[in-house]
Amino acid sequence: CGVVQAPFVHKSLRPREWQIQDEATAEEEVRRVLEASPDIFATLGLSPEDTVDGKAARSSYKKLALKVHPDKAPEELKVKAKEAFDKVEKAAAAVEAFCETDVEATQCLLRVLHGAGSSKASMTRATAVTVLGAEDDVTPEEAGKKGRELREQITKLGMLTDGNYGHPDQ
């Protein structure tokens, strides 16, 4: 029996809802933040098409803070709203810190988490190609090389205080 030495992606089976709905109620937004945003970018509603920098993180934070702030929540929602507000604050701080370290690596991490987060527990070839930023006809060897390069780029960001790379559910 051989040992396979390859990085495996541990994914949450929860859906990844990253879009902030303007018409969403406070309760709906609190639920999205707590139950369906498994990474810092999804929490803030950032997509790979967005320019990710400290300004974008602050802007998303301010928009979300208005919806999930515990002082604005109904009494029965205050405890959950506090949790959601704390998660949004931490996500904004993490994105800002990542951007200060390396904006390109931050954008890369967003692309990976967004691409991987929209699939099931295992990735299709099309999703893997998107995550790697590779061509459709990529060979397994080229994909492996791209994966190593991607990992190297993302590790420039360092780790969050909980020991993970921008993905609290790892």
PDB file of C-alpha atoms in Angstrom:
ATOM      1  CA  CYS A   1       0.000   0.000   0.000  1.00  0.00           C
ATOM      2  CA  GLY A   2       1.601   3.269  -1.103  1.00  0.00           C
ATOM      3  CA  VAL A   3       1.266   6.615   0.548  1.00  0.00           C
ATOM      4  CA  VAL A   4      -0.167   9.375  -1.572  1.00  0.00           C
ATOM      5  CA  GLN A   5       1.507  12.676  -0.858  1.00  0.00           C
ATOM      6  CA  ALA A   6      -0.849  15.248  -2.255  1.00  0.00           C
ATOM      7  CA  PRO A   7      -2.685  18.141  -0.677  1.00  0.00           C
ATOM      8  CA  PHE A   8      -6.324  17.306  -0.220  1.00  0.00           C
ATOM      9  CA  VAL A   9      -9.028  19.911   0.098  1.00  0.00           C
ATOM     10  CA  HIS A  10     -11.318  19.499   3.071  1.00  0.00           C
ATOM     11  CA  LYS A  11     -14.613  21.119   2.221  1.00  0.00           C
ATOM     12  CA  SER A  12     -17.697  21.833   4.168  1.00  0.00           C
ATOM     13  CA  LEU A  13     -20.825  20.294   2.655  1.00  0.00           C
ATOM     14  CA  ARG A  14     -22.765  23.451   3.432  1.00  0.00           C
ATOM     15  CA  PRO A  15     -23.844  25.612   0.545  1.00  0.00           C
ATOM     16  CA  ARG A  16     -21.661  28.665  -0.094  1.00  0.00           C
ATOM     17  CA  GLU A  17     -23.821  31.765  -0.321  1.00  0.00           C
ATOM     18  CA  TRP A  18     -21.621  34.739  -0.980  1.00  0.00           C
ATOM     19  CA  GLN A  19     -24.047  37.225  -2.527  1.00  0.00           C
ATOM     20  CA  ILE A  20     -25.478  39.897  -0.282  1.00  0.00           C
ATOM     21  CA  GLN A  21     -29.104  40.443  -1.181  1.00  0.00           C
ATOM     22  CA  ASP A  22     -30.154  44.087  -0.831  1.00  0.00           C
ATOM     23  CA  GLU A  23     -33.733  43.053  -0.101  1.00  0.00           C
ATOM     24  CA  ALA A  24     -32.741  40.418   2.499  1.00  0.00           C
ATOM     25  CA  THR A  25     -34.065  40.899   6.004  1.00  0.00           C
ATOM     26  CA  ALA A  26     -31.715  41.097   8.979  1.00  0.00           C
ATOM     27  CA  GLU A  27     -32.710  37.538   9.890  1.00  0.00           C
ATOM     28  CA  GLU A  28     -31.920  36.242   6.388  1.00  0.00           C
ATOM     29  CA  GLU A  29     -28.545  38.004   6.314  1.00  0.00           C
ATOM     30  CA  VAL A  30     -27.611  36.752   9.793  1.00  0.00           C
ATOM     31  CA  ARG A  31     -28.444  33.206   8.652  1.00  0.00           C
ATOM     32  CA  ARG A  32     -26.355  33.606   5.481  1.00  0.00           C
ATOM     33  CA  VAL A  33     -23.356  34.903   7.419  1.00  0.00           C
ATOM     34  CA  LEU A  34     -23.527  32.220  10.117  1.00  0.00           C
ATOM     35  CA  GLU A  35     -24.628  29.176   8.141  1.00  0.00           C
ATOM     36  CA  ALA A  36     -23.722  29.632   4.480  1.00  0.00           C
ATOM     37  CA  SER A  37     -20.543  31.711   4.313  1.00  0.00           C
ATOM     38  CA  PRO A  38     -17.741  29.268   5.117  1.00  0.00           C
ATOM     39  CA  ASP A  39     -14.860  31.633   4.304  1.00  0.00           C
ATOM     40  CA  ILE A  40     -13.915  35.271   4.833  1.00  0.00           C
ATOM     41  CA  PHE A  41     -14.727  36.304   1.261  1.00  0.00           C
ATOM     42  CA  ALA A  42     -18.188  34.705   1.263  1.00  0.00           C
ATOM     43  CA  THR A  43     -18.892  36.339   4.620  1.00  0.00           C
ATOM     44  CA  LEU A  44     -18.177  39.757   3.106  1.00  0.00           C
ATOM     45  CA  GLY A  45     -20.010  39.009  -0.145  1.00  0.00           C
ATOM     46  CA  LEU A  46     -16.887  39.335  -2.307  1.00  0.00           C
ATOM     47  CA  SER A  47     -16.659  37.573  -5.667  1.00  0.00           C
ATOM     48  CA  PRO A  48     -13.636  36.875  -7.907  1.00  0.00           C
ATOM     49  CA  GLU A  49     -14.838  39.654 -10.210  1.00  0.00           C
ATOM     50  CA  ASP A  50     -14.443  42.185  -7.391  1.00  0.00           C
ATOM     51  CA  THR A  51     -11.243  44.100  -6.861  1.00  0.00           C
ATOM     52  CA  VAL A  52     -10.151  42.783  -3.502  1.00  0.00           C
ATOM     53  CA  ASP A  53      -8.368  45.278  -1.310  1.00  0.00           C
ATOM     54  CA  GLY A  54      -8.785  46.851   2.095  1.00  0.00           C
ATOM     55  CA  LYS A  55     -11.233  49.386   0.698  1.00  0.00           C
ATOM     56  CA  ALA A  56     -13.506  46.645  -0.709  1.00  0.00           C
ATOM     57  CA  ALA A  57     -13.377  44.775   2.601  1.00  0.00           C
ATOM     58  CA  ARG A  58     -14.294  47.945   4.550  1.00  0.00           C
ATOM     59  CA  SER A  59     -17.099  48.781   2.134  1.00  0.00           C
ATOM     60  CA  SER A  60     -18.616  45.297   2.441  1.00  0.00           C
ATOM     61  CA  TYR A  61     -18.159  45.419   6.205  1.00  0.00           C
ATOM     62  CA  LYS A  62     -20.059  48.702   6.465  1.00  0.00           C
ATOM     63  CA  LYS A  63     -22.888  47.435   4.267  1.00  0.00           C
ATOM     64  CA  LEU A  64     -23.217  44.232   6.290  1.00  0.00           C
ATOM     65  CA  ALA A  65     -22.832  45.954   9.644  1.00  0.00           C
ATOM     66  CA  LEU A  66     -26.017  47.868   8.941  1.00  0.00           C
ATOM     67  CA  LYS A  67     -27.894  44.607   8.394  1.00  0.00           C
ATOM     68  CA  VAL A  68     -26.471  42.372  11.120  1.00  0.00           C
ATOM     69  CA  HIS A  69     -25.598  44.786  13.937  1.00  0.00           C
ATOM     70  CA  PRO A  70     -27.073  43.453  17.193  1.00  0.00           C
ATOM     71  CA  ASP A  71     -28.369  46.908  18.211  1.00  0.00           C
ATOM     72  CA  LYS A  72     -30.521  47.001  15.059  1.00  0.00           C
ATOM     73  CA  ALA A  73     -31.772  43.403  15.367  1.00  0.00           C
ATOM     74  CA  PRO A  74     -35.086  42.384  16.902  1.00  0.00           C
ATOM     75  CA  GLU A  75     -34.783  41.082  20.478  1.00  0.00           C
ATOM     76  CA  GLU A  76     -35.131  37.406  19.480  1.00  0.00           C
ATOM     77  CA  LEU A  77     -32.281  37.778  16.970  1.00  0.00           C
ATOM     78  CA  LYS A  78     -29.754  39.735  19.083  1.00  0.00           C
ATOM     79  CA  VAL A  79     -27.581  36.757  20.118  1.00  0.00           C
ATOM     80  CA  LYS A  80     -27.270  35.428  16.551  1.00  0.00           C
ATOM     81  CA  ALA A  81     -26.799  38.968  15.212  1.00  0.00           C
ATOM     82  CA  LYS A  82     -23.886  39.473  17.640  1.00  0.00           C
ATOM     83  CA  GLU A  83     -22.255  36.267  16.338  1.00  0.00           C
ATOM     84  CA  ALA A  84     -22.788  37.363  12.728  1.00  0.00           C
ATOM     85  CA  PHE A  85     -21.474  40.863  13.427  1.00  0.00           C
ATOM     86  CA  ASP A  86     -18.336  39.431  15.073  1.00  0.00           C
ATOM     87  CA  LYS A  87     -17.787  37.110  12.093  1.00  0.00           C
ATOM     88  CA  VAL A  88     -18.129  40.020   9.655  1.00  0.00           C
ATOM     89  CA  GLU A  89     -15.661  42.136  11.680  1.00  0.00           C
ATOM     90  CA  LYS A  90     -13.106  39.318  11.752  1.00  0.00           C
ATOM     91  CA  ALA A  91     -13.541  38.633   8.025  1.00  0.00           C
ATOM     92  CA  ALA A  92     -12.946  42.287   7.138  1.00  0.00           C
ATOM     93  CA  ALA A  93      -9.850  42.426   9.344  1.00  0.00           C
ATOM     94  CA  ALA A  94      -8.494  39.200   7.784  1.00  0.00           C
ATOM     95  CA  VAL A  95      -9.048  40.400   4.200  1.00  0.00           C
ATOM     96  CA  GLU A  96      -7.388  43.725   5.018  1.00  0.00           C
ATOM     97  CA  ALA A  97      -4.406  41.929   6.589  1.00  0.00           C
ATOM     98  CA  PHE A  98      -4.120  39.564   3.609  1.00  0.00           C
ATOM     99  CA  CYS A  99      -4.205  42.514   1.196  1.00  0.00           C
ATOM    100  CA  GLU A 100      -1.452  44.274   3.146  1.00  0.00           C
ATOM    101  CA  THR A 101       0.660  41.124   2.781  1.00  0.00           C
ATOM    102  CA  ASP A 102       0.008  40.331  -0.897  1.00  0.00           C
ATOM    103  CA  VAL A 103      -2.957  41.549  -2.947  1.00  0.00           C
ATOM    104  CA  GLU A 104      -2.328  39.102  -5.798  1.00  0.00           C
ATOM    105  CA  ALA A 105      -2.226  36.114  -3.436  1.00  0.00           C
ATOM    106  CA  THR A 106      -5.410  37.372  -1.753  1.00  0.00           C
ATOM    107  CA  GLN A 107      -7.187  37.538  -5.113  1.00  0.00           C
ATOM    108  CA  CYS A 108      -5.882  34.039  -5.867  1.00  0.00           C
ATOM    109  CA  LEU A 109      -7.217  32.695  -2.565  1.00  0.00           C
ATOM    110  CA  LEU A 110     -10.600  34.266  -3.293  1.00  0.00           C
ATOM    111  CA  ARG A 111     -10.671  32.598  -6.722  1.00  0.00           C
ATOM    112  CA  VAL A 112      -9.828  29.216  -5.182  1.00  0.00           C
ATOM    113  CA  LEU A 113     -12.378  29.418  -2.375  1.00  0.00           C
ATOM    114  CA  HIS A 114     -15.062  30.762  -4.700  1.00  0.00           C
ATOM    115  CA  GLY A 115     -14.459  28.082  -7.324  1.00  0.00           C
ATOM    116  CA  ALA A 116     -14.164  25.232  -4.844  1.00  0.00           C
ATOM    117  CA  GLY A 117     -17.007  26.501  -2.698  1.00  0.00           C
ATOM    118  CA  SER A 118     -19.561  26.288  -5.444  1.00  0.00           C
ATOM    119  CA  SER A 119     -19.068  22.546  -5.962  1.00  0.00           C
ATOM    120  CA  LYS A 120     -19.954  19.473  -3.955  1.00  0.00           C
ATOM    121  CA  ALA A 121     -17.526  17.611  -1.667  1.00  0.00           C
ATOM    122  CA  SER A 122     -15.520  16.465  -4.675  1.00  0.00           C
ATOM    123  CA  MET A 123     -14.531  18.701  -7.567  1.00  0.00           C
ATOM    124  CA  THR A 124     -15.379  18.171 -11.182  1.00  0.00           C
ATOM    125  CA  ARG A 125     -12.610  18.605 -13.732  1.00  0.00           C
ATOM    126  CA  ALA A 126     -14.197  21.883 -14.860  1.00  0.00           C
ATOM    127  CA  THR A 127     -14.183  23.241 -11.313  1.00  0.00           C
ATOM    128  CA  ALA A 128     -10.587  22.126 -10.764  1.00  0.00           C
ATOM    129  CA  VAL A 129      -9.547  23.835 -14.011  1.00  0.00           C
ATOM    130  CA  THR A 130     -11.236  27.045 -12.842  1.00  0.00           C
ATOM    131  CA  VAL A 131      -9.661  26.858  -9.390  1.00  0.00           C
ATOM    132  CA  LEU A 132      -6.210  26.253 -10.872  1.00  0.00           C
ATOM    133  CA  GLY A 133      -6.644  28.937 -13.518  1.00  0.00           C
ATOM    134  CA  ALA A 134      -5.656  26.360 -16.140  1.00  0.00           C
ATOM    135  CA  GLU A 135      -6.718  25.648 -19.714  1.00  0.00           C
ATOM    136  CA  ASP A 136      -9.407  23.005 -20.342  1.00  0.00           C
ATOM    137  CA  ASP A 137      -6.889  20.595 -21.893  1.00  0.00           C
ATOM    138  CA  VAL A 138      -4.443  20.701 -18.963  1.00  0.00           C
ATOM    139  CA  THR A 139      -2.519  17.464 -18.376  1.00  0.00           C
ATOM    140  CA  PRO A 140      -2.357  15.882 -14.905  1.00  0.00           C
ATOM    141  CA  GLU A 141       1.322  16.867 -14.675  1.00  0.00           C
ATOM    142  CA  GLU A 142       0.575  20.494 -15.592  1.00  0.00           C
ATOM    143  CA  ALA A 143      -2.346  20.521 -13.139  1.00  0.00           C
ATOM    144  CA  GLY A 144      -0.054  19.243 -10.388  1.00  0.00           C
ATOM    145  CA  LYS A 145       2.462  21.973 -11.165  1.00  0.00           C
ATOM    146  CA  LYS A 146      -0.272  24.634 -11.180  1.00  0.00           C
ATOM    147  CA  GLY A 147      -1.547  23.283  -7.865  1.00  0.00           C
ATOM    148  CA  ARG A 148       1.912  23.557  -6.297  1.00  0.00           C
ATOM    149  CA  GLU A 149       2.326  27.102  -7.662  1.00  0.00           C
ATOM    150  CA  LEU A 150      -1.106  28.037  -6.339  1.00  0.00           C
ATOM    151  CA  ARG A 151      -0.315  26.656  -2.906  1.00  0.00           C
ATOM    152  CA  GLU A 152       3.002  28.532  -2.864  1.00  0.00           C
ATOM    153  CA  GLN A 153       1.288  31.777  -3.790  1.00  0.00           C
ATOM    154  CA  ILE A 154      -1.449  31.399  -1.192  1.00  0.00           C
ATOM    155  CA  THR A 155       0.975  30.489   1.596  1.00  0.00           C
ATOM    156  CA  LYS A 156       2.530  33.957   1.155  1.00  0.00           C
ATOM    157  CA  LEU A 157      -0.492  35.205   3.063  1.00  0.00           C
ATOM    158  CA  GLY A 158       0.453  33.307   6.191  1.00  0.00           C
ATOM    159  CA  MET A 159      -2.103  31.833   8.490  1.00  0.00           C
ATOM    160  CA  LEU A 160      -5.035  33.163  10.401  1.00  0.00           C
ATOM    161  CA  THR A 161      -4.790  33.071  14.173  1.00  0.00           C
ATOM    162  CA  ASP A 162      -6.682  29.760  14.168  1.00  0.00           C
ATOM    163  CA  GLY A 163      -4.001  28.154  11.966  1.00  0.00           C
ATOM    164  CA  ASN A 164      -6.022  28.101   8.731  1.00  0.00           C
ATOM    165  CA  TYR A 165      -5.624  29.863   5.420  1.00  0.00           C
ATOM    166  CA  GLY A 166      -8.634  32.161   5.149  1.00  0.00           C
ATOM    167  CA  HIS A 167     -11.083  29.283   5.508  1.00  0.00           C
ATOM    168  CA  PRO A 168     -12.305  28.863   9.080  1.00  0.00           C
ATOM    169  CA  ASP A 169     -14.038  25.535   8.422  1.00  0.00           C
ATOM    170  CA  GLN A 170     -10.881  23.609   7.409  1.00  0.00           C
TER     171      GLN A 170
END
